[in-house]
Coordinates of C-alpha atoms in Angstrom, one line a residue:
Chain A
M63 CA 17.2 29.5 -4.6
S64 CA 17.1 27.7 -2.0
L65 CA 16.9 23.6 -3.1
V66 CA 19.7 22.0 -5.7
V67 CA 19.1 19.1 -6.7
V68 CA 21.7 17.3 -8.5
G69 CA 21.0 13.8 -11.2
S70 CA 20.2 12.9 -15.6
V71 CA 18.7 15.5 -17.5
A72 CA 18.0 13.1 -20.5
Y73 CA 15.1 12.1 -23.3
D74 CA 13.4 9.0 -22.7
G75 CA 12.0 6.9 -25.0
V76 CA 9.0 4.8 -23.6
E77 CA 5.9 2.7 -24.1
T78 CA 3.0 2.0 -22.2
P79 CA -0.2 0.2 -22.9
R80 CA -1.4 3.9 -23.5
G81 CA 0.9 4.7 -26.6
R82 CA 3.8 5.7 -26.7
V83 CA 6.8 8.2 -27.3
E84 CA 10.4 8.0 -28.9
R85 CA 12.0 11.0 -27.9
M86 CA 10.9 12.9 -24.6
L87 CA 12.2 15.1 -22.1
G88 CA 13.4 12.8 -18.5
G89 CA 15.7 12.2 -15.9
S90 CA 15.6 12.2 -12.5
C91 CA 16.6 15.8 -12.3
T92 CA 14.3 17.1 -14.7
Y93 CA 11.6 15.7 -12.5
F94 CA 13.4 16.3 -9.5
A95 CA 13.1 20.1 -10.4
L96 CA 9.5 20.4 -12.1
A97 CA 8.1 18.9 -9.5
A98 CA 10.1 20.7 -6.6
S99 CA 9.9 24.7 -8.3
Y100 CA 5.9 24.7 -7.5
F101 CA 7.4 25.2 -4.1
T102 CA 10.2 26.7 -4.4
R103 CA 14.0 27.9 -6.1
V104 CA 16.0 25.4 -7.8
G105 CA 19.3 24.9 -9.3
I106 CA 20.5 21.9 -11.1
V107 CA 23.3 20.5 -11.6
A108 CA 23.7 18.2 -14.3
V109 CA 25.0 17.6 -17.8
V110 CA 23.3 17.7 -21.2
G111 CA 25.2 16.8 -24.9
D112 CA 24.3 19.5 -27.9
D113 CA 21.7 17.7 -28.8
F114 CA 20.0 20.0 -26.1
E115 CA 17.0 21.4 -27.6
P116 CA 16.4 25.4 -27.3
A117 CA 12.7 24.3 -26.3
D118 CA 13.5 22.6 -23.5
V119 CA 15.5 24.8 -22.4
A120 CA 13.0 27.5 -22.5
F121 CA 10.5 25.1 -20.6
L122 CA 12.7 24.3 -17.6
E123 CA 13.1 28.5 -17.6
S124 CA 9.8 29.1 -17.6
R125 CA 9.4 26.8 -14.2
G126 CA 12.1 29.4 -12.8
I127 CA 14.5 26.6 -12.6
D128 CA 18.2 27.6 -12.6
L129 CA 20.5 26.0 -15.1
A130 CA 23.5 27.6 -14.5
G131 CA 24.5 24.3 -12.9
L132 CA 23.1 22.8 -16.4
E133 CA 26.4 22.5 -18.5
R134 CA 26.5 21.7 -21.7
A135 CA 28.8 19.0 -23.1
P136 CA 29.6 17.9 -26.4
G137 CA 27.9 14.2 -27.7
K138 CA 25.4 13.4 -27.2
T139 CA 22.5 13.6 -24.5
F140 CA 22.1 11.2 -21.9
F141 CA 19.5 8.6 -23.6
W142 CA 17.0 5.6 -21.8
S143 CA 14.2 3.8 -23.1
G144 CA 11.5 0.7 -21.9
V145 CA 8.5 -0.6 -22.3
Y146 CA 6.1 -1.2 -19.0
S147 CA 3.9 -4.2 -18.4
A148 CA 0.0 -3.7 -18.4
D149 CA -0.8 -2.9 -15.0
M150 CA 2.3 -0.9 -15.5
N151 CA 4.5 -2.1 -12.5
D152 CA 6.8 -3.8 -13.9
R153 CA 9.1 -2.0 -16.4
T154 CA 11.7 -3.8 -19.0
T155 CA 15.3 -1.3 -20.0
L156 CA 15.3 -1.5 -23.9
R157 CA 18.0 1.3 -23.9
T158 CA 20.8 3.0 -22.4
D159 CA 23.1 5.2 -22.9
L160 CA 25.2 7.5 -21.3
N161 CA 26.2 9.0 -23.7
V162 CA 28.1 12.6 -22.7
F163 CA 26.5 11.3 -18.5
A164 CA 29.4 9.0 -18.6
D165 CA 32.1 11.3 -18.2
F166 CA 30.1 13.5 -15.8
Q167 CA 31.9 15.7 -12.9
P168 CA 29.4 18.0 -11.3
K169 CA 30.2 20.9 -10.8
L170 CA 28.8 23.3 -8.9
P171 CA 28.8 27.2 -9.8
P172 CA 29.3 29.4 -6.9
H173 CA 26.2 30.6 -5.9
Y174 CA 24.8 27.4 -5.5
R175 CA 27.6 26.3 -2.9
S176 CA 25.6 28.7 0.5
Q177 CA 21.4 26.8 -0.6
P178 CA 19.7 24.6 2.5
Y179 CA 18.8 21.9 0.3
L180 CA 20.6 19.6 -1.6
L181 CA 18.7 16.4 -3.4
L182 CA 20.9 13.9 -4.8
G183 CA 19.4 12.0 -6.6
N184 CA 20.8 8.4 -8.2
I185 CA 23.3 8.8 -9.1
Q186 CA 26.9 6.8 -8.8
P187 CA 27.7 7.5 -5.1
A188 CA 31.2 9.4 -6.0
L189 CA 29.5 11.8 -7.7
Q190 CA 27.6 12.1 -4.4
R191 CA 29.8 13.1 -2.5
A192 CA 32.4 15.0 -4.8
V193 CA 29.2 17.3 -4.9
R194 CA 28.0 17.1 -1.0
A195 CA 31.3 17.5 -0.8
Q196 CA 30.9 21.1 -2.5
M197 CA 28.6 22.3 -0.7
N198 CA 29.1 24.6 2.2
S199 CA 26.9 23.4 4.2
P200 CA 23.4 22.9 3.8
R201 CA 20.3 22.8 6.4
L202 CA 19.4 18.9 4.7
V203 CA 20.5 17.0 2.5
G204 CA 18.6 13.8 0.9
G205 CA 19.2 11.2 -1.7
D206 CA 18.2 8.1 -3.5
T207 CA 19.6 5.3 -5.0
M208 CA 19.6 2.1 -6.1
N209 CA 19.7 -1.5 -6.1
Y210 CA 22.9 -1.7 -8.5
W211 CA 24.7 0.9 -6.2
I212 CA 23.7 -1.0 -3.0
N213 CA 25.4 -4.4 -5.3
N214 CA 28.3 -2.9 -5.9
T215 CA 30.0 0.0 -4.7
R216 CA 28.6 -0.4 -1.6
A217 CA 31.5 0.6 0.6
E218 CA 31.1 3.9 -1.7
L219 CA 27.7 4.4 -1.2
M220 CA 27.8 3.8 2.8
E221 CA 30.4 6.5 3.0
A222 CA 27.3 8.9 0.6
L223 CA 25.4 8.0 3.8
R224 CA 27.2 9.2 7.0
E225 CA 26.4 12.5 5.3
W226 CA 23.1 12.5 4.5
D227 CA 19.3 12.9 6.6
L228 CA 17.6 11.4 4.9
L229 CA 17.6 8.8 1.9
L230 CA 14.7 8.2 -0.1
I231 CA 14.3 5.0 -2.1
N232 CA 12.2 1.9 -2.5
D233 CA 10.5 -0.9 0.0
S234 CA 13.3 -3.7 -2.2
E235 CA 16.4 -1.9 -2.3
A236 CA 15.0 -0.6 1.5
R237 CA 15.0 -4.2 2.1
Q238 CA 18.5 -4.9 0.4
L239 CA 20.4 -2.3 1.7
S240 CA 20.0 -3.3 5.0
G241 CA 19.3 -6.5 5.6
Q242 CA 15.9 -6.6 7.4
S243 CA 12.7 -7.7 5.7
N244 CA 10.6 -5.6 7.9
L245 CA 10.0 -1.9 7.4
R246 CA 10.7 -1.1 11.3
R247 CA 13.8 -2.6 11.7
A248 CA 15.2 -1.4 8.4
A249 CA 14.5 1.6 9.5
R250 CA 16.3 1.5 12.5
S251 CA 19.6 -0.9 10.1
I252 CA 19.3 2.4 8.1
F253 CA 19.7 5.5 10.5
Q254 CA 23.0 3.8 11.8
M255 CA 24.6 4.2 8.8
G256 CA 23.6 8.2 9.3
P257 CA 20.8 9.3 8.3
R258 CA 17.5 9.9 10.5
M259 CA 15.7 10.2 7.9
L260 CA 13.6 7.7 5.8
V261 CA 11.5 7.6 3.3
I262 CA 9.6 4.5 1.8
K263 CA 8.0 5.0 -2.4
R264 CA 6.0 2.1 -2.6
G265 CA 4.3 3.9 -6.2
E266 CA 0.5 3.2 -6.2
H267 CA 0.3 2.3 -2.7
G268 CA 1.7 5.3 -1.1
A269 CA 4.9 6.4 1.3
I270 CA 6.2 5.9 4.3
L271 CA 8.6 8.3 7.1
F272 CA 10.1 7.4 9.5
D273 CA 11.5 10.6 11.9
G274 CA 13.3 8.7 14.2
D275 CA 10.8 6.9 16.3
D276 CA 8.2 8.0 14.7
H277 CA 6.6 7.1 11.5
F278 CA 4.3 8.3 9.2
A279 CA 2.4 6.5 6.3
A280 CA -0.1 7.7 3.6
P281 CA -1.9 5.8 1.5
G282 CA -1.4 6.0 -2.9
Y283 CA -3.8 7.9 -4.5
L284 CA -6.1 6.6 -6.7
L285 CA -5.8 8.4 -10.0
E286 CA -8.2 7.3 -12.2
D287 CA -6.4 6.8 -15.5
V288 CA -2.3 6.1 -15.7
I289 CA -0.8 7.5 -18.8
D290 CA 3.0 6.9 -17.6
P291 CA 4.6 6.2 -14.8
T292 CA 7.8 7.6 -16.3
G293 CA 9.7 9.6 -13.4
A294 CA 6.4 9.2 -10.8
G295 CA 8.3 8.6 -7.9
D296 CA 11.3 11.1 -8.4
S297 CA 8.2 13.6 -8.9
F298 CA 7.2 12.7 -5.2
A299 CA 11.3 12.9 -4.4
G300 CA 11.0 16.8 -6.1
G301 CA 7.6 17.6 -4.1
F302 CA 8.3 16.5 -1.1
F303 CA 12.1 17.9 -1.2
G304 CA 10.8 21.9 -3.0
Y305 CA 7.8 21.7 0.1
L306 CA 10.7 21.1 3.2
A307 CA 12.7 23.6 1.3
E308 CA 9.3 26.3 1.0
R309 CA 7.8 25.5 4.7
G310 CA 11.2 23.9 6.7
H311 CA 11.8 20.2 7.7
D312 CA 9.4 20.1 11.1
A313 CA 7.9 16.9 12.5
K314 CA 4.7 18.2 10.9
E315 CA 5.5 19.1 8.0
L316 CA 7.4 16.5 7.0
R317 CA 4.6 15.0 6.7
R318 CA 2.7 17.2 5.1
A319 CA 5.8 17.4 2.5
V320 CA 5.2 13.9 1.4
I321 CA 1.6 13.8 0.5
Y322 CA 2.9 17.0 -0.9
G323 CA 5.8 14.4 -2.7
S324 CA 2.6 12.2 -3.6
V325 CA 0.3 14.7 -5.4
L326 CA 3.0 16.1 -7.6
G327 CA 3.9 11.5 -8.2
S328 CA 0.4 11.7 -9.0
F329 CA 0.2 14.4 -11.0
C330 CA 3.4 13.7 -12.9
C331 CA 1.5 9.6 -14.3
E332 CA -1.1 11.4 -15.7
Q333 CA 0.3 12.3 -19.0
F334 CA 3.4 11.0 -20.4
G335 CA 6.7 12.2 -19.8
V336 CA 6.9 15.8 -18.1
D337 CA 4.3 17.2 -20.2
R338 CA 2.0 17.2 -17.2
F339 CA 3.6 19.9 -15.8
R340 CA 2.8 21.6 -18.7
T341 CA -0.2 22.7 -17.3
L342 CA -0.2 21.5 -13.8
T343 CA -0.7 25.3 -11.4
R344 CA -0.1 25.0 -7.4
P345 CA -4.1 26.0 -6.7
E346 CA -4.6 22.3 -8.8
I347 CA -2.5 20.9 -6.3
D348 CA -3.1 22.1 -3.6
A349 CA -6.7 21.0 -4.4
R350 CA -5.2 17.4 -4.8
F351 CA -3.4 17.1 -1.5
H352 CA -6.6 17.9 0.3
E353 CA -8.4 15.8 -1.5
F354 CA -5.6 13.3 0.3
K355 CA -7.2 14.6 3.3
A356 CA -10.5 14.0 2.6
F357 CA -9.6 9.9 1.7
T358 CA -7.7 9.7 4.4
E359 CA -9.7 10.8 7.2
F360 CA -11.3 9.2 9.8
Chain B
M60 CA -26.5 -11.9 18.7
S61 CA -26.8 -9.2 16.4
L62 CA -23.3 -10.5 13.4
V63 CA -23.9 -14.0 11.6
V64 CA -21.0 -15.6 10.0
V65 CA -20.7 -18.3 7.7
G66 CA -17.7 -20.1 6.9
S67 CA -15.3 -22.8 7.4
V68 CA -14.6 -24.3 10.6
A69 CA -11.5 -26.0 10.0
Y70 CA -8.1 -27.6 11.2
D71 CA -5.2 -25.7 9.6
G72 CA -0.7 -26.8 9.4
V73 CA 0.6 -24.1 8.7
E74 CA 4.6 -23.4 8.4
T75 CA 6.1 -19.8 8.1
P76 CA 9.8 -18.3 8.1
R77 CA 9.1 -17.7 12.2
G78 CA 7.4 -21.5 13.1
R79 CA 5.8 -24.7 12.0
V80 CA 2.5 -25.8 13.5
E81 CA 1.7 -29.9 12.3
R82 CA -2.6 -29.1 13.8
M83 CA -4.4 -25.5 15.5
L84 CA -7.9 -23.9 14.5
G85 CA -8.4 -22.2 11.9
G86 CA -11.5 -21.2 9.0
S87 CA -12.8 -18.3 8.1
C88 CA -15.4 -18.4 10.2
T89 CA -13.1 -19.5 13.1
Y90 CA -11.4 -15.5 12.1
F91 CA -14.0 -13.8 11.9
A92 CA -15.9 -14.8 15.1
L93 CA -13.4 -13.7 17.2
A94 CA -12.4 -10.4 16.0
A95 CA -16.1 -9.7 16.0
S96 CA -16.4 -11.3 19.7
Y97 CA -14.3 -7.4 20.5
F98 CA -17.6 -5.2 19.6
T99 CA -20.6 -7.7 19.5
R100 CA -22.3 -11.0 20.0
V101 CA -21.7 -13.8 16.9
G102 CA -22.9 -16.2 16.1
I103 CA -21.3 -19.0 13.7
V104 CA -23.0 -21.3 11.0
A105 CA -20.4 -24.0 9.8
V106 CA -19.6 -27.5 10.6
V107 CA -17.2 -29.2 11.8
G108 CA -16.7 -33.7 12.2
D109 CA -16.8 -35.1 15.6
D110 CA -13.1 -35.1 15.9
F111 CA -13.1 -31.6 16.4
E112 CA -11.7 -30.5 20.0
P113 CA -13.8 -29.6 23.4
A114 CA -11.1 -27.2 24.1
D115 CA -11.7 -25.7 21.2
V116 CA -15.4 -25.3 21.5
A117 CA -14.6 -23.9 25.1
F118 CA -12.5 -21.2 23.7
L119 CA -15.0 -20.0 20.9
E120 CA -17.7 -19.9 23.4
S121 CA -14.9 -18.6 26.2
R122 CA -15.4 -15.6 23.3
G123 CA -19.2 -14.9 24.1
I124 CA -19.7 -16.7 20.6
D125 CA -23.3 -18.2 19.9
L126 CA -22.8 -21.8 18.5
A127 CA -26.2 -23.3 18.0
G128 CA -25.2 -22.9 14.5
L129 CA -22.0 -25.5 13.9
E130 CA -23.1 -28.2 13.3
R131 CA -21.2 -31.3 13.7
A132 CA -21.1 -34.3 11.2
P133 CA -19.9 -37.6 11.3
G134 CA -16.3 -37.6 9.9
K135 CA -13.8 -35.7 9.6
T136 CA -13.0 -31.6 10.2
F137 CA -11.3 -29.5 7.7
F138 CA -7.9 -29.7 7.2
W139 CA -6.0 -27.2 5.1
S140 CA -2.1 -26.8 5.1
G141 CA 0.6 -24.6 3.7
V142 CA 3.8 -22.7 3.9
Y143 CA 4.6 -19.2 3.5
S144 CA 7.0 -18.0 0.7
A145 CA 10.4 -15.8 3.0
D146 CA 8.5 -12.9 3.2
M147 CA 5.2 -14.2 4.3
N148 CA 3.5 -12.6 1.1
D149 CA 2.8 -16.0 -1.0
R150 CA 1.8 -19.1 0.4
T151 CA 2.0 -22.4 -1.0
T152 CA -0.7 -25.1 -0.2
L153 CA 0.6 -28.3 0.5
R154 CA -2.7 -30.0 1.1
T155 CA -7.0 -29.2 1.5
D156 CA -9.3 -31.8 3.0
L157 CA -12.4 -30.5 2.5
N158 CA -13.9 -34.0 5.2
V159 CA -17.4 -32.8 6.3
F160 CA -17.3 -29.6 5.0
A161 CA -18.5 -31.0 0.7
D162 CA -21.6 -31.9 2.3
F163 CA -22.0 -28.3 4.2
Q164 CA -25.9 -28.0 4.0
P165 CA -26.2 -25.1 6.3
K166 CA -28.7 -24.5 8.3
L167 CA -30.1 -21.2 10.1
P168 CA -31.0 -21.8 13.8
P169 CA -34.1 -20.2 14.2
H170 CA -33.0 -17.0 16.0
Y171 CA -29.9 -16.4 14.1
R172 CA -33.0 -15.4 10.4
S173 CA -33.8 -12.4 12.9
Q174 CA -30.5 -10.6 12.9
P175 CA -29.5 -7.5 11.0
Y176 CA -25.4 -8.0 10.4
L177 CA -24.7 -11.4 7.8
L178 CA -21.1 -12.1 6.9
L179 CA -20.8 -14.9 4.0
G180 CA -17.2 -16.0 4.5
N181 CA -15.5 -18.0 1.2
I182 CA -17.9 -20.7 0.1
Q183 CA -19.4 -21.6 -2.9
P184 CA -21.9 -18.6 -4.3
A185 CA -24.7 -21.5 -4.1
L186 CA -24.2 -21.7 -0.1
Q187 CA -24.2 -18.3 0.2
R188 CA -27.1 -17.3 -1.2
A189 CA -28.4 -20.0 0.3
V190 CA -27.6 -18.8 4.0
R191 CA -29.3 -15.0 2.6
A192 CA -32.4 -16.4 2.0
Q193 CA -32.3 -17.7 5.7
M194 CA -32.3 -14.3 6.7
N195 CA -34.8 -12.5 6.8
S196 CA -34.2 -8.9 6.1
P197 CA -30.7 -7.8 7.7
R198 CA -29.8 -4.5 7.7
L199 CA -26.4 -5.3 6.1
V200 CA -25.7 -8.6 4.0
G201 CA -21.6 -8.3 3.1
G202 CA -19.8 -11.5 1.3
D203 CA -16.1 -13.4 0.7
T204 CA -15.1 -14.7 -2.7
M205 CA -11.7 -15.9 -4.1
N206 CA -10.6 -16.2 -7.6
Y207 CA -11.9 -19.9 -7.8
W208 CA -15.5 -19.0 -8.0
I209 CA -15.0 -15.9 -10.3
N210 CA -13.4 -18.2 -12.5
N211 CA -15.6 -21.4 -12.6
T212 CA -19.5 -19.8 -10.8
R213 CA -19.4 -16.6 -12.5
A214 CA -23.1 -17.0 -13.2
E215 CA -23.4 -18.1 -9.3
L216 CA -22.1 -16.0 -8.3
M217 CA -23.6 -13.2 -10.0
E218 CA -27.1 -14.5 -8.6
A219 CA -25.6 -14.1 -4.8
L220 CA -23.8 -10.9 -5.4
R221 CA -27.3 -8.8 -6.2
E222 CA -28.2 -9.7 -2.6
W223 CA -25.3 -8.2 -0.9
D224 CA -24.4 -5.2 0.1
L225 CA -20.8 -5.1 0.6
L226 CA -18.0 -7.1 -1.2
L227 CA -14.8 -7.6 0.8
I228 CA -12.2 -8.9 -1.5
N229 CA -8.2 -8.2 -2.0
D230 CA -7.3 -6.2 -5.3
S231 CA -6.5 -8.6 -7.8
E232 CA -9.8 -10.3 -6.9
A233 CA -11.4 -7.0 -7.8
R234 CA -9.7 -6.6 -11.2
Q235 CA -10.4 -10.4 -12.0
L236 CA -14.2 -9.7 -10.8
S237 CA -14.5 -6.8 -12.3
G238 CA -12.1 -6.6 -15.9
Q239 CA -10.9 -3.5 -14.6
S240 CA -7.5 -2.9 -13.5
N241 CA -7.7 0.9 -12.6
L242 CA -9.6 0.6 -9.0
R243 CA -11.5 3.0 -9.0
R244 CA -13.2 1.7 -12.4
A245 CA -13.6 -1.6 -10.4
A246 CA -15.3 0.0 -7.8
R247 CA -18.0 1.3 -10.2
S248 CA -18.3 -2.1 -12.6
I249 CA -18.9 -3.2 -9.2
F250 CA -21.0 -2.0 -8.1
Q251 CA -23.0 -2.0 -11.4
M252 CA -23.5 -6.3 -10.1
G253 CA -25.6 -5.4 -6.6
P254 CA -23.3 -4.2 -3.8
R255 CA -23.0 -0.6 -3.1
M256 CA -19.9 -1.2 -1.2
L257 CA -16.3 -2.7 -1.9
V258 CA -13.8 -3.0 0.9
I259 CA -10.7 -4.0 -1.4
K260 CA -8.1 -5.5 1.4
R261 CA -4.3 -4.9 0.6
G262 CA -2.1 -7.1 2.8
E263 CA 0.5 -4.6 4.5
H264 CA -0.4 -2.2 2.0
G265 CA -4.1 -1.3 3.9
A266 CA -7.4 -1.0 2.8
I267 CA -9.6 0.6 0.3
L268 CA -13.4 1.5 1.5
F269 CA -15.5 1.9 -1.6
D270 CA -18.8 3.5 -0.7
G271 CA -20.7 5.0 -3.7
D272 CA -18.9 7.8 -5.0
D273 CA -17.0 8.2 -1.6
H274 CA -13.4 7.0 -1.2
F275 CA -11.4 6.5 2.2
A276 CA -7.7 4.5 1.6
A277 CA -6.0 3.5 5.0
P278 CA -2.4 2.4 5.2
G279 CA -1.2 -1.0 6.6
Y280 CA -0.6 -1.4 10.1
L281 CA 3.4 -2.1 10.4
L282 CA 4.4 -4.8 12.4
E283 CA 7.5 -5.2 14.4
D284 CA 7.4 -8.8 13.3
V285 CA 4.7 -11.0 12.0
I286 CA 4.9 -14.8 13.0
D287 CA 1.8 -15.9 10.5
P288 CA -0.6 -13.6 8.5
T289 CA -2.9 -17.0 8.3
G290 CA -6.4 -15.8 9.0
A291 CA -5.1 -11.8 8.6
G292 CA -7.5 -11.4 6.0
D293 CA -11.3 -12.8 8.1
S294 CA -9.4 -11.5 11.2
F295 CA -9.9 -7.2 8.6
A296 CA -13.2 -9.1 8.0
G297 CA -14.5 -9.9 10.9
G298 CA -13.4 -7.0 13.1
F299 CA -14.5 -4.5 10.5
F300 CA -18.4 -6.5 11.3
G301 CA -18.1 -6.9 14.3
Y302 CA -17.7 -2.9 14.5
L303 CA -20.6 -1.8 12.3
A304 CA -22.9 -4.4 14.1
E305 CA -21.7 -1.9 17.4
R306 CA -22.0 0.8 16.4
G307 CA -24.2 1.2 12.9
H308 CA -22.9 1.8 9.3
D309 CA -23.0 5.6 8.8
A310 CA -19.7 6.9 6.3
K311 CA -17.9 7.8 9.1
E312 CA -18.3 4.8 11.3
L313 CA -17.2 2.9 7.7
R314 CA -14.1 4.4 8.0
R315 CA -13.8 3.8 11.3
A316 CA -14.9 -0.5 10.8
V317 CA -12.4 -0.6 8.2
I318 CA -9.8 0.8 10.7
Y319 CA -10.8 -2.0 13.5
G320 CA -10.9 -4.2 11.1
S321 CA -6.6 -3.9 9.7
V322 CA -6.6 -3.4 14.0
L323 CA -7.5 -6.8 13.8
G324 CA -5.6 -8.6 10.7
S325 CA -2.7 -7.3 12.5
F326 CA -3.6 -8.8 15.5
C327 CA -3.8 -11.3 14.3
C328 CA -0.5 -12.5 12.4
E329 CA 1.6 -10.9 16.0
Q330 CA 1.3 -15.0 16.5
F331 CA 0.2 -18.8 15.2
G332 CA -3.4 -19.2 13.9
V333 CA -6.4 -17.7 16.3
D334 CA -3.1 -17.7 19.5
R335 CA -3.3 -14.0 19.9
F336 CA -7.2 -13.6 20.3
R337 CA -6.9 -15.9 24.1
T338 CA -5.3 -13.0 24.9
L339 CA -6.2 -10.6 22.7
T340 CA -8.4 -7.1 25.2
R341 CA -10.1 -4.6 23.7
P342 CA -7.9 -2.1 25.5
E343 CA -5.3 -3.7 23.5
I344 CA -7.7 -3.0 20.3
D345 CA -8.2 0.8 20.8
A346 CA -4.9 1.7 21.8
R347 CA -3.5 0.1 18.3
F348 CA -6.4 2.0 17.0
H349 CA -5.4 5.0 18.1
E350 CA -2.0 4.7 16.7
F351 CA -3.6 4.7 13.5
K352 CA -5.0 7.7 13.6
A353 CA -0.9 8.8 15.5
F354 CA 0.7 7.4 12.7
T355 CA -1.9 9.2 9.8
E356 CA -2.7 12.3 10.6
F357 CA -1.3 16.0 8.7

């Protein structure tokens, strides 16, 4: 194993203009792990309830994912449901039942602690810190956050950020965290909080990597058909980090990792929930990476 | 001369979070011509009133722009004013006085008619057709349009589109024109209306070129400081078309033209109105083109 991922393993109910699923496997940690599993061996840190299906355990194991850090607690698994707008650029949350996630105290199995790569999903900054503290000396620590933590637990988030190498967020979160509407200025301001790399996820508009004074911009992949965007951002993060765990994180590989992240995010949208990962192969991923080359070269 | 541009030459009043200008040179045709003037000799087709300043004539002439097609009519020059939102992604029109533009009947000077490149600004489709009809057999005809014409003069617009090689519009216009929310499908639908190339301008998110079955996507340039976005889309179009008029429009040059368009659009935002074009030089343009290469390569 080389990458530890922390976040939610959940059941989701999703409605998009292309259909509706009442209950399916989801959660940031699930998407991280599935996307990263094409590049490296991943260990999950998360909690599920006693309703978690053996078929879902079997699916994650079939992708070579280490579930030693997947705690099983009495009660129900985290449940989220939402409905997407007609253009799928907005979504409304219908229900969030934290269930067993409410008392989640992440505990890392001993063999996780010496792993070189750590990806912290969008959970309470105090929990992100608790996980970070259990790792020996990871080579690269990245994390995600969101408006809720930026607004309500800012001091805690600042403590957490000090210990990260890389922050992965979207435009509006970068602007909110930094108080700067210009993204170059936002990046500089965020670098003073701790991270020395910033990846801005822009959905259909691609992604930007700020790496010290350097930056790299990639357009989004133009899908012919978007079925369900749930998990696309987390699949981006998983593909990005998984690729780095496979190849190291020098400047050149960081750029390629942004493309691999975009590739995984785009595949994720092609079916509901995690379904695309049931059939997706590494050759398909590499083929889409080369498509990126073809439609961006000039 | 090799490129004929048609559209408005206007005075604008603009307020952005970075300042306010009561009255300054503007109009789509002005931005087209200034941006294209770095690549090729441009001839303007437009109308101004008797209030049009000699200093503005002198500025356009100083860029080598042919003003033989700039008609002077009794009355006032087209005036537009607007105010931008805090993030400059939206603007509200405060005033539109068509003035002499209301009776504009474009007439091409004889030496314009044999030029190889024609760029039709966002004016009434019937006027766009009237200009097209006065040209002998241009090598490439491109045009812009907007929601207003798509909604209110759809039949006329369809007639115009049949005679164009290339359409330059933004995402929402492409979706509205085609009735397709997916951009790949929108492109295919628009190709059935006449054009065989489509350029989608996405502002800070870059641009996409659809060229038959091929496509090319470019991210936006990350400006450190946006002063006034007025005219950025028209500067993109002028830079794009000017570069094609200089270099021809094979598949490789079309991609480079998208980047040159983006470069000109980005420079335009660095000062109010057309002011950046008073000092901008071709070496600065080429340097930014190479910056694009540097921040998009992987």
